[in-house]
Each structure stands twice: as structure tokens, then as C-alpha cells.
Amino acid sequence: MSISAIELTPVQTVACCSPLLRQPLSVDQAERVASLLKALAEPVRLRLLSLVASHADGEACVCDLAEAFDLAQPTISHHLKVLHEIGLLDRSKRGVWVYYKVRREALSDLGALIGGAPQ
Amino acid sequence: MSISAIELTPVQTVACCSPLLRQPLSVDQAERVASLLKALAEPVRLRLLSLVASHADGEACVCDLAEAFDLAQPTISHHLKVLHEIGLLDRSKRGVWVYYKVRREALSDLGALIGGAPQ
DNA sequence: CATCTATATTGACACGCATCAATGTCTGGG
DNA sequence: CCCAGACATTGATGCGTGTCAATATAGATG
């Protein structure tokens, strides 16, 4: 159902935008950026991101992550799915385990979009 | 109820944090960062920010801003209040008009927190 | 095939929040 | 003093979403 063979994550579709303050955002741009930020703007997901990043090899399986929270396993899976779908987490299945890894480039693109070009 | 006489905006209370990925966020840190991002993660507020920034002198009054949206005036006031309260917009009243101005430093702090230190 | 474990999906519920109409507050002018 | 205009506050409503229990899927092992 994707438009082309090239798969673009939501992050990539806005990473090209001017920094927030350079010119008025269009309605479409604002909605795309907002949905990205909404995905980040959740305490559990923020902790998941930083936990994954701090893990050995920058990777962590769901079982490692779920231990750190007082939440049901489906809830953790849900949050990981959200982060994966917007392109902030890579997902790789090895055996029975699923490993997630932070896409640092995506996060820094988003940071630059908000804070202005890092240059 | 603040800890000291120095008034810190929500942005300033997290701006000192390590970048998101350097070490696992505490529960408290995650909640503070999340509430900041929630304030940003709204299409109307994103457009308001970029509109104010693009306005002459980097300032705009509510009447200028309200014109750009198909929303009731109280809704715009509500969004401006949210952005002001987290420290992303400065507020100054002159006569009957209220002018808002982007605190660029606050935004760039937030961007750095997400995207890693701009260095 | 049967079973166990790791992870994902589904459906339901409760809570937060964007929005509006109505009303309040403040300032300037006649 | 009263009116008009700019902006804020309040209260109500509908929708989005974080959470869980229950269930499904999929890989490993015997």
C-alpha cells in the first residue's frame, strides 16, 4: 500500500523541513510534526528509548525492557510498536526474542527540527 | 511552592538533563520531558510557534494569530497559555493588546535534549 | 504433534485534552 | 460613567489514547 518501493518512516518525511522557526508551518507539516512529537511525548516511551540506548550493544529485547516497568507486557509491546512505526526504533527478531535499537539519526533529525539546525 | 526564589520554567528544569540517549531517564525526568513534549506535540501550537517567530520583530499579538486559524478565540488563547506556561513563549501586554514572542533559547535547549548535544 | 516461552493483537474502559459557547476582566475613548 | 474591543476564564462535550485481561501467533524443544 506504500506509494513507492522506497520506505520512508514518518521521521524521514519531516526531517527535510525547515527548522520550526524559519517560516510558518503549513497545516500538513504541522500535523506530521505533531504526530511525531506525540509519539515521543510519553514518559514510558521516553524511558524505553533511553533504556534501549543505554543497553549493551545499543540493543535490548522486550523481556529486558519489560522488567524495568511496573506495566503489563502488552503495554510495553504497544509502546515499542509506536516508537518503531515512527522510525525511532529498529526492530529485529532473532529466535523467539525481538530486539529493538535506537535510530539515532532519526532522533537527531527530530532534535534539529525543533531546536534549529545544529550545523 | 517553588524550591527557591528563582523562577524556573519547565523547559529550564530539564534543559540541564543529559541528552535522551546518554543514560536511562529516571521516572521523574521522563515525566517532566514528556509534559514539555506534549505541549509541543499539537498542530495548532506548532503553527502558532512558527507564526510568532516569522512575524515582524518576532512578536505577534493574539488578534494577528487568531486570524490565521479557523478556530474560536478562546481556543487560541488556550494554546498560547500552554506555550507560555512551559516557557516557550514570552508574554507582554501593551495597552489592550497582548504580544507573544518565541524564547528561542528554550526551543534549542529542548532540541538538544532530544537530538543530542549540538556541541 | 504437544507444550512452553516470548511477543503481538484485540477489545474494553477510564482519563486527558482540544474545542466551543458563554461569561468575565481589563483598557481606552466618548 | 458607560460602552466597545481585546483577551482570558469557565464549564460542557466528544474524541484520542494508555492501560489491562484475554487471546493469538510464532519459534524452540522434546
CSV table of C-alpha atoms (C1' of nucleotides) in Angstrom, one decimal:
chain,number,residue,atom,x,y,z
A,1,MET,CA,0.0,0.0,0.0
A,2,SER,CA,3.0,2.3,0.1
A,3,ILE,CA,3.4,4.9,-2.5
A,4,SER,CA,6.7,3.6,-3.8
A,5,ALA,CA,9.2,0.9,-3.2
A,6,ILE,CA,11.2,3.3,-1.0
A,7,GLU,CA,10.0,3.0,2.5
A,8,LEU,CA,10.0,6.3,4.4
A,9,THR,CA,9.5,6.5,8.1
A,10,PRO,CA,7.4,9.3,9.4
A,11,VAL,CA,10.5,10.9,10.8
A,12,GLN,CA,12.1,10.9,7.4
A,13,THR,CA,9.2,12.6,5.8
A,14,VAL,CA,9.6,15.7,8.0
A,15,ALA,CA,13.4,15.6,8.5
A,16,CYS,CA,13.8,17.7,5.4
A,17,CYS,CA,11.5,20.5,6.8
A,18,SER,CA,13.0,23.8,7.7
A,19,PRO,CA,13.5,24.3,11.4
A,20,LEU,CA,10.3,25.2,13.2
A,21,LEU,CA,11.0,28.9,13.4
A,22,ARG,CA,12.3,29.7,9.9
A,23,GLN,CA,9.0,30.0,8.2
A,24,PRO,CA,5.3,29.4,9.1
A,25,LEU,CA,4.5,25.7,9.1
A,26,SER,CA,1.8,24.5,6.7
A,27,VAL,CA,-1.2,22.7,8.2
A,28,ASP,CA,0.1,19.4,6.8
A,29,GLN,CA,3.6,19.9,8.1
A,30,ALA,CA,2.3,20.9,11.5
A,31,GLU,CA,0.2,17.7,11.7
A,32,ARG,CA,3.1,15.5,10.6
A,33,VAL,CA,5.5,17.0,13.1
A,34,ALA,CA,2.8,16.9,15.8
A,35,SER,CA,2.2,13.2,15.3
A,36,LEU,CA,5.9,12.5,15.6
A,37,LEU,CA,6.2,14.6,18.8
A,38,LYS,CA,3.1,12.9,20.2
A,39,ALA,CA,4.9,9.6,19.8
A,40,LEU,CA,7.8,10.9,21.9
A,41,ALA,CA,5.7,12.8,24.4
A,42,GLU,CA,5.0,9.9,26.7
A,43,PRO,CA,7.0,9.1,29.8
A,44,VAL,CA,7.1,5.3,29.3
A,45,ARG,CA,8.3,5.7,25.7
A,46,LEU,CA,11.0,8.2,26.7
A,47,ARG,CA,12.3,5.8,29.3
A,48,LEU,CA,12.1,2.9,26.8
A,49,LEU,CA,14.2,4.9,24.3
A,50,SER,CA,16.8,5.8,26.8
A,51,LEU,CA,16.9,2.3,28.2
A,52,VAL,CA,17.4,0.7,24.8
A,53,ALA,CA,20.1,3.2,24.0
A,54,SER,CA,21.9,2.6,27.3
A,55,HIS,CA,21.8,-1.2,26.9
A,56,ALA,CA,24.8,-3.2,25.8
A,57,ASP,CA,25.3,-3.0,22.0
A,58,GLY,CA,22.6,-0.4,22.0
A,59,GLU,CA,20.0,-3.2,21.7
A,60,ALA,CA,17.5,-4.7,24.1
A,61,CYS,CA,14.9,-7.4,23.9
A,62,VAL,CA,11.3,-6.8,25.1
A,63,CYS,CA,11.9,-9.1,28.1
A,64,ASP,CA,14.8,-6.9,29.3
A,65,LEU,CA,12.7,-3.7,28.9
A,66,ALA,CA,9.5,-5.0,30.4
A,67,GLU,CA,11.4,-5.8,33.7
A,68,ALA,CA,12.1,-2.2,34.2
A,69,PHE,CA,8.5,-1.2,34.3
A,70,ASP,CA,5.5,-1.9,36.5
A,71,LEU,CA,3.4,-2.4,33.5
A,72,ALA,CA,1.8,-5.4,31.7
A,73,GLN,CA,3.8,-6.9,28.8
A,74,PRO,CA,1.2,-5.9,26.1
A,75,THR,CA,1.5,-2.3,27.3
A,76,ILE,CA,5.3,-2.4,26.7
A,77,SER,CA,4.8,-4.0,23.3
A,78,HIS,CA,2.3,-1.3,22.4
A,79,HIS,CA,4.8,1.5,23.2
A,80,LEU,CA,7.6,-0.2,21.3
A,81,LYS,CA,5.3,-0.6,18.3
A,82,VAL,CA,4.6,3.2,18.4
A,83,LEU,CA,8.3,4.0,18.5
A,84,HIS,CA,9.1,1.5,15.8
A,85,GLU,CA,6.3,2.8,13.5
A,86,ILE,CA,7.5,6.3,13.5
A,87,GLY,CA,11.0,5.2,12.8
A,88,LEU,CA,12.7,5.9,16.1
A,89,LEU,CA,13.4,2.2,16.9
A,90,ASP,CA,14.7,-0.5,14.6
A,91,ARG,CA,13.2,-4.0,15.2
A,92,SER,CA,14.9,-7.3,14.6
A,93,LYS,CA,13.7,-10.8,15.5
A,94,ARG,CA,16.2,-13.4,16.5
A,95,GLY,CA,14.8,-16.7,17.5
A,96,VAL,CA,12.0,-16.1,20.0
A,97,TRP,CA,13.3,-12.7,21.0
A,98,VAL,CA,12.7,-9.3,19.4
A,99,TYR,CA,15.5,-6.8,19.7
A,100,TYR,CA,14.9,-3.0,19.5
A,101,LYS,CA,17.6,-0.5,18.7
A,102,VAL,CA,17.5,3.3,18.6
A,103,ARG,CA,17.8,5.0,15.3
A,104,ARG,CA,20.0,7.8,16.5
A,105,GLU,CA,20.0,9.6,13.2
A,106,ALA,CA,16.2,9.9,13.3
A,107,LEU,CA,16.3,11.3,16.8
A,108,SER,CA,18.9,13.9,15.9
A,109,ASP,CA,16.9,14.9,12.8
A,110,LEU,CA,13.9,15.5,15.1
A,111,GLY,CA,16.0,17.4,17.5
A,112,ALA,CA,17.4,19.6,14.8
A,113,LEU,CA,13.9,20.3,13.5
A,114,ILE,CA,12.8,21.6,16.9
A,115,GLY,CA,16.0,23.3,18.1
A,116,GLY,CA,17.1,24.7,14.8
A,117,ALA,CA,19.9,23.4,12.6
A,118,PRO,CA,22.8,22.0,14.6
A,119,GLN,CA,25.1,23.0,11.8
B,1,MET,CA,5.9,26.3,46.4
B,2,SER,CA,9.0,26.6,44.3
B,3,ILE,CA,12.3,25.4,45.8
B,4,SER,CA,13.9,28.8,45.6
B,5,ALA,CA,13.2,32.4,44.8
B,6,ILE,CA,14.5,31.8,41.3
B,7,GLU,CA,11.6,31.1,38.9
B,8,LEU,CA,12.4,28.2,36.5
B,9,THR,CA,10.2,27.4,33.6
B,10,PRO,CA,9.5,23.8,32.9
B,11,VAL,CA,11.9,23.9,30.0
B,12,GLN,CA,14.7,25.1,32.2
B,13,THR,CA,14.2,22.4,34.7
B,14,VAL,CA,15.1,19.7,32.1
B,15,ALA,CA,17.5,21.6,29.9
B,16,CYS,CA,20.3,20.6,32.1
B,17,CYS,CA,19.5,16.8,31.6
B,18,SER,CA,21.8,14.7,29.7
B,19,PRO,CA,20.6,14.0,26.1
B,20,LEU,CA,18.0,11.4,26.0
B,21,LEU,CA,20.2,8.6,25.0
B,22,ARG,CA,23.2,9.1,27.3
B,23,GLN,CA,21.8,7.3,30.3
B,24,PRO,CA,18.4,5.9,31.4
B,25,LEU,CA,15.9,8.6,32.3
B,26,SER,CA,14.5,8.5,35.8
B,27,VAL,CA,10.8,8.3,36.2
B,28,ASP,CA,10.7,11.9,37.2
B,29,GLN,CA,12.8,13.1,34.4
B,30,ALA,CA,10.7,11.2,31.9
B,31,GLU,CA,7.6,12.7,33.2
B,32,ARG,CA,9.0,16.3,33.0
B,33,VAL,CA,10.3,15.8,29.5
B,34,ALA,CA,7.1,14.2,28.4
B,35,SER,CA,5.0,17.1,29.6
B,36,LEU,CA,7.2,19.5,27.7
B,37,LEU,CA,6.9,17.5,24.5
B,38,LYS,CA,3.2,17.1,25.0
B,39,ALA,CA,2.9,20.9,25.0
B,40,LEU,CA,4.7,21.0,21.6
B,41,ALA,CA,3.0,18.0,20.1
B,42,GLU,CA,-0.1,19.8,18.9
B,43,PRO,CA,-0.5,21.0,15.3
B,44,VAL,CA,-2.1,24.3,16.3
B,45,ARG,CA,0.6,25.1,18.8
B,46,LEU,CA,3.3,24.2,16.4
B,47,ARG,CA,1.8,26.6,13.8
B,48,LEU,CA,1.4,29.3,16.5
B,49,LEU,CA,5.1,29.0,17.4
B,50,SER,CA,6.3,29.2,13.8
B,51,LEU,CA,3.8,32.0,13.1
B,52,VAL,CA,5.0,34.1,16.0
B,53,ALA,CA,8.6,33.5,15.1
B,54,SER,CA,8.1,34.5,11.5
B,55,HIS,CA,6.2,37.7,12.4
B,56,ALA,CA,7.8,41.1,12.2
B,57,ASP,CA,10.1,41.7,15.2
B,58,GLY,CA,9.5,38.1,16.2
B,59,GLU,CA,6.4,39.3,18.0
B,60,ALA,CA,2.7,38.9,17.4
B,61,CYS,CA,-0.5,39.8,19.2
B,62,VAL,CA,-3.3,37.4,19.7
B,63,CYS,CA,-5.5,39.1,17.1
B,64,ASP,CA,-2.9,38.6,14.4
B,65,LEU,CA,-2.6,35.0,15.3
B,66,ALA,CA,-6.3,34.2,15.6
B,67,GLU,CA,-6.8,35.4,12.1
B,68,ALA,CA,-4.7,32.6,10.7
B,69,PHE,CA,-6.8,29.8,12.2
B,70,ASP,CA,-10.4,28.7,11.8
B,71,LEU,CA,-10.7,28.4,15.5
B,72,ALA,CA,-12.5,30.4,18.2
B,73,GLN,CA,-10.5,33.0,20.0
B,74,PRO,CA,-10.6,31.2,23.4
B,75,THR,CA,-9.0,28.2,21.8
B,76,ILE,CA,-6.1,30.3,20.5
B,77,SER,CA,-5.8,31.9,23.9
B,78,HIS,CA,-5.7,28.4,25.5
B,79,HIS,CA,-2.9,27.2,23.2
B,80,LEU,CA,-0.9,30.4,23.8
B,81,LYS,CA,-1.2,29.9,27.5
B,82,VAL,CA,0.1,26.4,27.3
B,83,LEU,CA,3.1,27.5,25.3
B,84,HIS,CA,3.7,30.4,27.7
B,85,GLU,CA,3.5,28.3,30.8
B,86,ILE,CA,6.1,25.9,29.7
B,87,GLY,CA,8.4,28.7,28.8
B,88,LEU,CA,8.4,28.6,25.1
B,89,LEU,CA,6.6,31.9,24.6
B,90,ASP,CA,7.2,35.2,26.3
B,91,ARG,CA,4.2,37.4,27.0
B,92,SER,CA,3.9,41.1,27.2
B,93,LYS,CA,0.9,43.3,27.5
B,94,ARG,CA,0.9,46.7,25.8
B,95,GLY,CA,-2.4,48.6,26.0
B,96,VAL,CA,-5.2,46.4,25.1
B,97,TRP,CA,-3.0,44.0,23.1
B,98,VAL,CA,-1.0,41.0,24.3
B,99,TYR,CA,2.2,40.2,22.4
B,100,TYR,CA,3.8,36.8,22.3
B,101,LYS,CA,7.4,36.1,21.4
B,102,VAL,CA,9.3,32.9,21.0
B,103,ARG,CA,12.0,32.0,23.5
B,104,ARG,CA,14.4,30.6,21.0
B,105,GLU,CA,16.9,29.5,23.6
B,106,ALA,CA,14.2,27.3,25.3
B,107,LEU,CA,13.4,25.7,22.0
B,108,SER,CA,17.0,25.0,21.2
B,109,ASP,CA,17.6,23.5,24.6
B,110,LEU,CA,14.7,21.2,24.0
B,111,GLY,CA,16.0,20.3,20.6
B,112,ALA,CA,19.4,19.5,22.1
B,113,LEU,CA,17.8,17.3,24.7
B,114,ILE,CA,16.1,15.2,22.0
B,115,GLY,CA,18.7,15.2,19.3
B,116,GLY,CA,21.8,15.1,21.4
B,117,ALA,CA,24.2,17.8,22.2
B,118,PRO,CA,24.7,20.2,19.2
B,119,GLN,CA,28.2,20.6,20.5
C,1,DC,C1',2.2,-33.2,17.5
C,2,DA,C1',2.3,-31.2,22.2
C,3,DT,C1',4.0,-27.8,25.1
C,4,DC,C1',6.4,-23.9,26.8
C,5,DT,C1',8.0,-19.2,26.3
C,6,DA,C1',8.4,-14.6,24.0
C,7,DT,C1',5.9,-11.3,21.8
C,8,DA,C1',1.8,-9.3,19.4
C,9,DT,C1',-3.1,-8.4,18.8
C,10,DT,C1',-7.8,-7.4,20.3
C,11,DG,C1',-11.5,-5.3,22.9
C,12,DA,C1',-13.0,-2.6,26.7
C,13,DC,C1',-12.6,1.1,29.9
C,14,DA,C1',-11.1,5.3,32.0
C,15,DC,C1',-8.9,9.6,31.8
C,16,DG,C1',-6.9,13.7,29.4
C,17,DC,C1',-7.5,17.3,26.3
C,18,DA,C1',-8.9,20.2,22.2
C,19,DT,C1',-12.8,22.7,21.2
C,20,DC,C1',-16.7,25.8,21.7
C,21,DA,C1',-20.4,29.0,23.8
C,22,DA,C1',-21.0,31.9,27.5
C,23,DT,C1',-19.1,34.9,30.5
C,24,DG,C1',-15.6,37.6,32.9
C,25,DT,C1',-11.7,41.1,33.1
C,26,DC,C1',-9.2,44.9,31.6
C,27,DT,C1',-8.1,49.0,28.9
C,28,DG,C1',-9.2,53.1,26.1
C,29,DG,C1',-12.5,56.5,24.4
C,30,DG,C1',-16.6,59.4,24.4
D,1,DC,C1',-19.9,56.5,33.8
D,2,DC,C1',-20.7,53.6,30.1
D,3,DC,C1',-19.7,51.4,26.1
D,4,DA,C1',-16.7,48.8,22.9
D,5,DG,C1',-12.9,45.9,21.9
D,6,DA,C1',-9.0,42.5,23.2
D,7,DC,C1',-8.0,38.8,25.7
D,8,DA,C1',-8.8,35.3,29.4
D,9,DT,C1',-11.6,32.0,32.2
D,10,DT,C1',-15.2,28.6,33.0
D,11,DG,C1',-18.0,24.6,32.1
D,12,DA,C1',-19.5,21.1,29.0
D,13,DT,C1',-18.7,17.8,25.4
D,14,DG,C1',-16.6,14.5,22.3
D,15,DC,C1',-12.6,12.1,20.8
D,16,DG,C1',-8.0,10.1,21.3
D,17,DT,C1',-5.1,7.0,23.9
D,18,DG,C1',-2.7,4.5,27.8
D,19,DT,C1',-3.8,0.5,30.2
D,20,DC,C1',-5.2,-4.2,31.2
D,21,DA,C1',-7.2,-9.1,30.6
D,22,DA,C1',-7.8,-12.3,27.4
D,23,DT,C1',-6.3,-14.4,23.3
D,24,DA,C1',-3.4,-15.2,19.3
D,25,DT,C1',1.0,-16.1,16.9
D,26,DA,C1',5.4,-18.0,16.3
D,27,DG,C1',9.7,-20.2,17.5
D,28,DA,C1',12.1,-23.8,20.3
D,29,DT,C1',12.2,-28.3,22.4
D,30,DG,C1',11.0,-32.9,23.2
